[in-house]
Short mmCIF file of C-alpha atoms in Angstrom, two decimals:
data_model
loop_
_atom_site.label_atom_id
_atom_site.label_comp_id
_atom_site.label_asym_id
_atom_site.label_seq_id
_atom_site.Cartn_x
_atom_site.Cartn_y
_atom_site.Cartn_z
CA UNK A 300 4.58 -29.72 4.39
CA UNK A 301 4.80 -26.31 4.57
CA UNK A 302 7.97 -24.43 6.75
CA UNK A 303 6.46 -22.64 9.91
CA UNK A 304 8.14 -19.39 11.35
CA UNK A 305 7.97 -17.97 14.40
CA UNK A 306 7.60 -14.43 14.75
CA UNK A 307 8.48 -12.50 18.23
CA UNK A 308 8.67 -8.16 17.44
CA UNK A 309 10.08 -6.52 20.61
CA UNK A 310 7.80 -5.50 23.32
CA UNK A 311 9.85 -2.32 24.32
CA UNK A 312 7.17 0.23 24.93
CA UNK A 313 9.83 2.27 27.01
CA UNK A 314 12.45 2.55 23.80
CA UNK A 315 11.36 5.36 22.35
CA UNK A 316 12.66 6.78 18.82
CA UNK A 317 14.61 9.12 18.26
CA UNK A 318 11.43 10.55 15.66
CA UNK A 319 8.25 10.14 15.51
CA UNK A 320 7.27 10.12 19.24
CA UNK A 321 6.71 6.22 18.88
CA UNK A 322 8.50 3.33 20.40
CA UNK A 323 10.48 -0.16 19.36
CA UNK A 324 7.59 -1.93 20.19
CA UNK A 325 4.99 0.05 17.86
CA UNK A 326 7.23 -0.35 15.08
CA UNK A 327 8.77 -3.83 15.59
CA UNK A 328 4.71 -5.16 15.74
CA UNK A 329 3.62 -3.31 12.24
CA UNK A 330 7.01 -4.75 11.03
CA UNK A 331 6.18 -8.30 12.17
CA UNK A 332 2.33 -8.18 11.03
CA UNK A 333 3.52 -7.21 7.74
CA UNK A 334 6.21 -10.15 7.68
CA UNK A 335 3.38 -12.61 8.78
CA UNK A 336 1.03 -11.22 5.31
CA UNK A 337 4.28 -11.84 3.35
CA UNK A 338 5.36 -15.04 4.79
CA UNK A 339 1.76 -16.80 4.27
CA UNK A 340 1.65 -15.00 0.49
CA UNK A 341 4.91 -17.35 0.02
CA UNK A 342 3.11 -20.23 1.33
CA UNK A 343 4.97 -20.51 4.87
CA UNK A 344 2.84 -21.18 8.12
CA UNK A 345 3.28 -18.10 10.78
CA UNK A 346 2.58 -17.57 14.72
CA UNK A 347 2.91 -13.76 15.75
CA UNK A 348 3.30 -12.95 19.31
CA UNK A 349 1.37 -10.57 21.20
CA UNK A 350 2.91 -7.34 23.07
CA UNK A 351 2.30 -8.67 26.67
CA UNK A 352 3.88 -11.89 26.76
CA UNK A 353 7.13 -13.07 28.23
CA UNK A 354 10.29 -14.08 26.26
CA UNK A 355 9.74 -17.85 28.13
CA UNK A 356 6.04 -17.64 26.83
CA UNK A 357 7.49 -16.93 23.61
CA UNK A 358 9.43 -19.62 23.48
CA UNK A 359 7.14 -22.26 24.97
CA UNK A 360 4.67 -21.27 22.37
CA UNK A 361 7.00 -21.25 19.03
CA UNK A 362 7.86 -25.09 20.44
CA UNK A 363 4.46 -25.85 20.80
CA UNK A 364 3.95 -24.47 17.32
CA UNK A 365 6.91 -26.57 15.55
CA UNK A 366 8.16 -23.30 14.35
CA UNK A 367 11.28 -24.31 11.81
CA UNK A 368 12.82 -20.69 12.95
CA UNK A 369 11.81 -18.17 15.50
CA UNK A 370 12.65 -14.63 14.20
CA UNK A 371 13.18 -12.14 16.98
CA UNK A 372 12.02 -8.54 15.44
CA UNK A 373 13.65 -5.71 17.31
CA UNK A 374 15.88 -2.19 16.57
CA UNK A 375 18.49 -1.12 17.92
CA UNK A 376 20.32 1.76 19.74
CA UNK A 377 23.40 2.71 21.15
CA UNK A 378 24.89 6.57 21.36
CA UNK A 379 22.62 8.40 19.03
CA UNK A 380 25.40 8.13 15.99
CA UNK A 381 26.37 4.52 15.40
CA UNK A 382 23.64 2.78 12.26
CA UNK A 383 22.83 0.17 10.64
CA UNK A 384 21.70 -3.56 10.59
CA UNK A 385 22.27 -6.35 13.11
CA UNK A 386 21.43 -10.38 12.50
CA UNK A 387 22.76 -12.73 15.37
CA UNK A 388 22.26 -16.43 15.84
CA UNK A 389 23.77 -18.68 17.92
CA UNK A 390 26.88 -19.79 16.32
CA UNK A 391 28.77 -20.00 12.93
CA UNK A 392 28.13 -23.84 13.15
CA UNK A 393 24.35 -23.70 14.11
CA UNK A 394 21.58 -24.10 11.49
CA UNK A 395 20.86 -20.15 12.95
CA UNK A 396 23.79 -19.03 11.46
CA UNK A 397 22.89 -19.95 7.61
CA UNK A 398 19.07 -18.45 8.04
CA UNK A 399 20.84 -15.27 9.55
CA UNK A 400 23.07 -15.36 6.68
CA UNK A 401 20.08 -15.31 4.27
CA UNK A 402 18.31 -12.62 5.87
CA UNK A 403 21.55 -10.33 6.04
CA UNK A 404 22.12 -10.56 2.81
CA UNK A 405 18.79 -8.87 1.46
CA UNK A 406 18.05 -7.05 4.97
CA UNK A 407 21.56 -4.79 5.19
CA UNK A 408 21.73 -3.75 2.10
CA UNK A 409 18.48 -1.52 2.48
CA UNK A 410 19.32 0.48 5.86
CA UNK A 411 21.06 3.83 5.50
CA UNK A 412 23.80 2.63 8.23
CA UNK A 413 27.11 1.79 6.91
CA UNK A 414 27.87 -0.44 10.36
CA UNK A 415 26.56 -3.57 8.97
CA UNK A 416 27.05 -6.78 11.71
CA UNK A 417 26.36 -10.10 11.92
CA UNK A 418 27.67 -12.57 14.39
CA UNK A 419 26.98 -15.33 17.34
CA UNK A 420 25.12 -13.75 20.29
CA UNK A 421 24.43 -17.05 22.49
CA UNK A 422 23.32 -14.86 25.56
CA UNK A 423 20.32 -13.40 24.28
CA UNK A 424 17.63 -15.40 25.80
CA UNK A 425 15.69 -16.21 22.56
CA UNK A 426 18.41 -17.13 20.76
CA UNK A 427 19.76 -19.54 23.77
CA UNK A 428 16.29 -21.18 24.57
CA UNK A 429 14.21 -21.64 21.48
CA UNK A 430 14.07 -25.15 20.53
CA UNK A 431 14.11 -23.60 16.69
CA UNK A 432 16.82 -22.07 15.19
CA UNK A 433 17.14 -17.91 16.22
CA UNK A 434 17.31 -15.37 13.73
CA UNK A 435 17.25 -12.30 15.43
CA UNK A 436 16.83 -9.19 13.45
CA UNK A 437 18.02 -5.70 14.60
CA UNK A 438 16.42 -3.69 11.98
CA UNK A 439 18.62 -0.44 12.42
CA UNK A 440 19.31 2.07 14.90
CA UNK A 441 16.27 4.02 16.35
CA UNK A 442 18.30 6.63 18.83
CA UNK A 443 19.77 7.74 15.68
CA UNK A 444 17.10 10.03 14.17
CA UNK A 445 18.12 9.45 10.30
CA UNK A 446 17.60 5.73 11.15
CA UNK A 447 14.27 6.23 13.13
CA UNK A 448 13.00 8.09 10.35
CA UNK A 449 14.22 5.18 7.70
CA UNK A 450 12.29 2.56 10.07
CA UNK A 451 9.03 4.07 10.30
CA UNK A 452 8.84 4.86 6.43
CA UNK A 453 10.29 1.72 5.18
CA UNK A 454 8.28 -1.18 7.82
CA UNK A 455 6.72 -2.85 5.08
CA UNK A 456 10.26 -3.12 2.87
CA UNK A 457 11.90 -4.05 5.85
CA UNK A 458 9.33 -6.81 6.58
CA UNK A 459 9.66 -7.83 2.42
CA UNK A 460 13.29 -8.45 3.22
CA UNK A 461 13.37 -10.54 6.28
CA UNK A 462 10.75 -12.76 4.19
CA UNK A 463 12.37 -12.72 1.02
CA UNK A 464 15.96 -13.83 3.21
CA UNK A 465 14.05 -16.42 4.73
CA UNK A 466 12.56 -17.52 1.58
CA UNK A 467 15.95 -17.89 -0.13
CA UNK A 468 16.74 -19.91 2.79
CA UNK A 469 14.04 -22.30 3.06
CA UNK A 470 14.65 -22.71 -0.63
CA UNK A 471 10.68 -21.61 -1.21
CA UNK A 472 10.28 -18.87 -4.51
CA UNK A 473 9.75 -15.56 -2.90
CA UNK A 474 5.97 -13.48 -3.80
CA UNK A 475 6.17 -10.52 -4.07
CA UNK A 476 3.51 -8.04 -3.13
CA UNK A 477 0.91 -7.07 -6.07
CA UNK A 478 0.93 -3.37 -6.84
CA UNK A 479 -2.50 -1.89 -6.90
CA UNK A 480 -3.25 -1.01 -10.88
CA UNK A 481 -3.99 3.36 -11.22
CA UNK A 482 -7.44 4.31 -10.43
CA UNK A 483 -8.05 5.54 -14.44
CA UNK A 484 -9.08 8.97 -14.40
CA UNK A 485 -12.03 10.88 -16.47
CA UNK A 486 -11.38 13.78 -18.10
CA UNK A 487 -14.21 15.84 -18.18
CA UNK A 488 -14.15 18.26 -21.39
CA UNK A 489 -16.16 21.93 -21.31
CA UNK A 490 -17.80 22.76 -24.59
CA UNK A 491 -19.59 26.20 -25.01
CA UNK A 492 -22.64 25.78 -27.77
CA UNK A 493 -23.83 28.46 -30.05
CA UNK A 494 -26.77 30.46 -29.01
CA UNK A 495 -29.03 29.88 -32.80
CA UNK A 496 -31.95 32.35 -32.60
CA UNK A 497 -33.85 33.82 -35.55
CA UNK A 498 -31.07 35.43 -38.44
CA UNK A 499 -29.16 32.24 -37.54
CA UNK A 500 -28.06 30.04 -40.31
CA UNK A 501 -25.00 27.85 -39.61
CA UNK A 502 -24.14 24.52 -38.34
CA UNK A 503 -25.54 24.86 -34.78
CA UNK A 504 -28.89 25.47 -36.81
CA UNK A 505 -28.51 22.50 -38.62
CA UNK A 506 -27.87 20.19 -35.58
CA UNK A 507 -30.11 21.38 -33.92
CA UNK A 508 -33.21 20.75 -36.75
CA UNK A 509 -31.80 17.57 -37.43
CA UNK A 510 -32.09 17.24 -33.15
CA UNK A 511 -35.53 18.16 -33.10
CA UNK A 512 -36.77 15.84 -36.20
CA UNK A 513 -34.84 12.71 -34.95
CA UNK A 514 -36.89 13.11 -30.89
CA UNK A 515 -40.21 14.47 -33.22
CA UNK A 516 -40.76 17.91 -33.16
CA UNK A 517 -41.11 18.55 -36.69
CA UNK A 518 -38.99 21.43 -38.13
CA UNK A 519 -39.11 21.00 -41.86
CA UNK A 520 -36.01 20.24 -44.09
CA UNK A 521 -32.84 20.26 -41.94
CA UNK A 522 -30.99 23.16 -43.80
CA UNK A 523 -29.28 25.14 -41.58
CA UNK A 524 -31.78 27.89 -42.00
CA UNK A 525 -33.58 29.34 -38.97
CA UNK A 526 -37.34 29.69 -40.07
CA UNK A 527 -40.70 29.61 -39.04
CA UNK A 528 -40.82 25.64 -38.78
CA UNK A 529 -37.44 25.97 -36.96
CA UNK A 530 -38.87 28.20 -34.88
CA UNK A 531 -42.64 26.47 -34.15
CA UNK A 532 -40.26 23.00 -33.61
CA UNK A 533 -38.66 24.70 -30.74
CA UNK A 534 -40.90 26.05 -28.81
CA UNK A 535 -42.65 22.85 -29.23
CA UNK A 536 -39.70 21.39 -27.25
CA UNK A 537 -39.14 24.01 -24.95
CA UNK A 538 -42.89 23.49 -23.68
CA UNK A 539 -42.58 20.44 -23.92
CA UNK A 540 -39.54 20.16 -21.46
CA UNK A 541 -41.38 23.37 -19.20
CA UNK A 542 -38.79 25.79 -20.21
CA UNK A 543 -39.27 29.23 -21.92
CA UNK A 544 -40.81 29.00 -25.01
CA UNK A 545 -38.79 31.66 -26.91
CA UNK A 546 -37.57 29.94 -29.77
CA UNK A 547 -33.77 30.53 -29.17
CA UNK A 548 -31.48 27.77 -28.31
CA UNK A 549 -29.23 28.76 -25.45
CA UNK A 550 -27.50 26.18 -22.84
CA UNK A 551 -30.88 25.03 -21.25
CA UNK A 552 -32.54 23.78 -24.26
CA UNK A 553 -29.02 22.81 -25.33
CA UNK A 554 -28.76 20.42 -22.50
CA UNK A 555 -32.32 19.25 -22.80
CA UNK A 556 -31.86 18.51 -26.26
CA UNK A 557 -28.38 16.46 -26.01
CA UNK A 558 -29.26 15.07 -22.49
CA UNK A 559 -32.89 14.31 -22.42
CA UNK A 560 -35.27 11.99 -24.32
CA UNK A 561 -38.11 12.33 -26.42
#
């Protein structure tokens, strides 16, 4: 049977950042919907809840689900200055306190704050009334403007890490996220052709007489010579394709030569 988390991101439209004119609730919901795609990648059951419901709705509902954890997703703030990442639970003998342990472990290390905590917070309402065991995640310091600007870049590695702690947890092997393969990428390559004209004997001659036979106009022996049968062969084309029948081979009846068919 698979394990079945509980998500609840904060709902805090009036904490705002200390960047990117946005709010804890914006961020904590992209960081939650992109736990939820990890989660069910690693084969674990998820319920995400929505911005306008009550913490007693939340917890009714992650009963009702038979959530094996309910993972509060919030950020923090204090005095502008103090960083870094927060876990509480409910206590150090509570089944809370191992998950939070788990998803410390991977989640601190990535936030630029040095003031790394984890510890019993029985008061938080979540944490006291959720038949599941809490984890509740303060994913840095958003007042602090170094840490709003980690959050909002880093959502989706922040979301990778709660997973990946609650994965090691669980005991379930952790997935991680497929990197797209590089769109390959044509090189296109310009290549300037010889104008060959009567006088011209050379290479571009021969090409194009041995052009000219191979789609039917006739030009004699392929030598490399420009003469009179070179010379009847294309204008032959050149009417043929409704271009000016002049005899000389510039870029048009270039590219109707090495582009077109017979």
């Amino acid at each position: 049977m698979a394990f079945k988390v509980y998500l609840s991101p904060s709902n805090q439209i009036g904490n705002k950042y200390a960047y990117g004119n946005t709010s804890e609730a914006d961020q904590c919901e992209q960081i939650a919907a992109y736990c939820a795609t990890a989660l069910k990648r690693c084969g674990i059951q998820v319920m995400v809840s929505e911005r306008n419901q009550t913490m007693a709705t939340r917890v009714a509902n992650s009963k009702t689900f038979g959530a094996d954890l309910h993972v509060p997703i919030h950020t923090n703030a204090y005095n502008g200055v103090v960083m870094g990442t927060r876990v509480f639970y409910y206590s150090s003998t509570s089944k809370g306190f191992k998950a939070a342990q788990a998803v410390y472990n991977v989640l601190a290390p990535l936030s630029p704050g040095k003031s790394d905590a984890m510890k019993p917070y029985p008061a938080l309402y979540e944490i006291k009334n959720s038949d599941a065991p809490a984890v509740y995640c303060e994913c840095e310091f958003h007042d602090a403007v170094e840490g709003a600007k980690w959050i909002i870049a880093n959502k989706q590695n922040i979301a990778e890490a709660i997973c990946k702690g609650l994965c090691n947890y669980f005991g379930v092997t952790y997935v991680a996220p497929v990197t797209p393969k590089p769109t390959p990428t044509t090189t296109y390559v310009t290549v300037s052709l010889p104008m060959v004209q009567s006088g011209s004997n050379d290479d571009a001659t021969l090409a194009v007489q041995q052009l000219l036979n191979a789609k039917g106009y006739n030009c004699g022996i392929a030598d490399g010579e420009y003469g009179p049968n070179t010379a009847n062969g294309i204008k032959k084309f050149q009417t043929a394709k409704k271009l000016s029948a002049d005899g000389i081979v510039g870029k048009d009846t270039w590219n109707a030569m090495l582009g077109g068919k017979k």
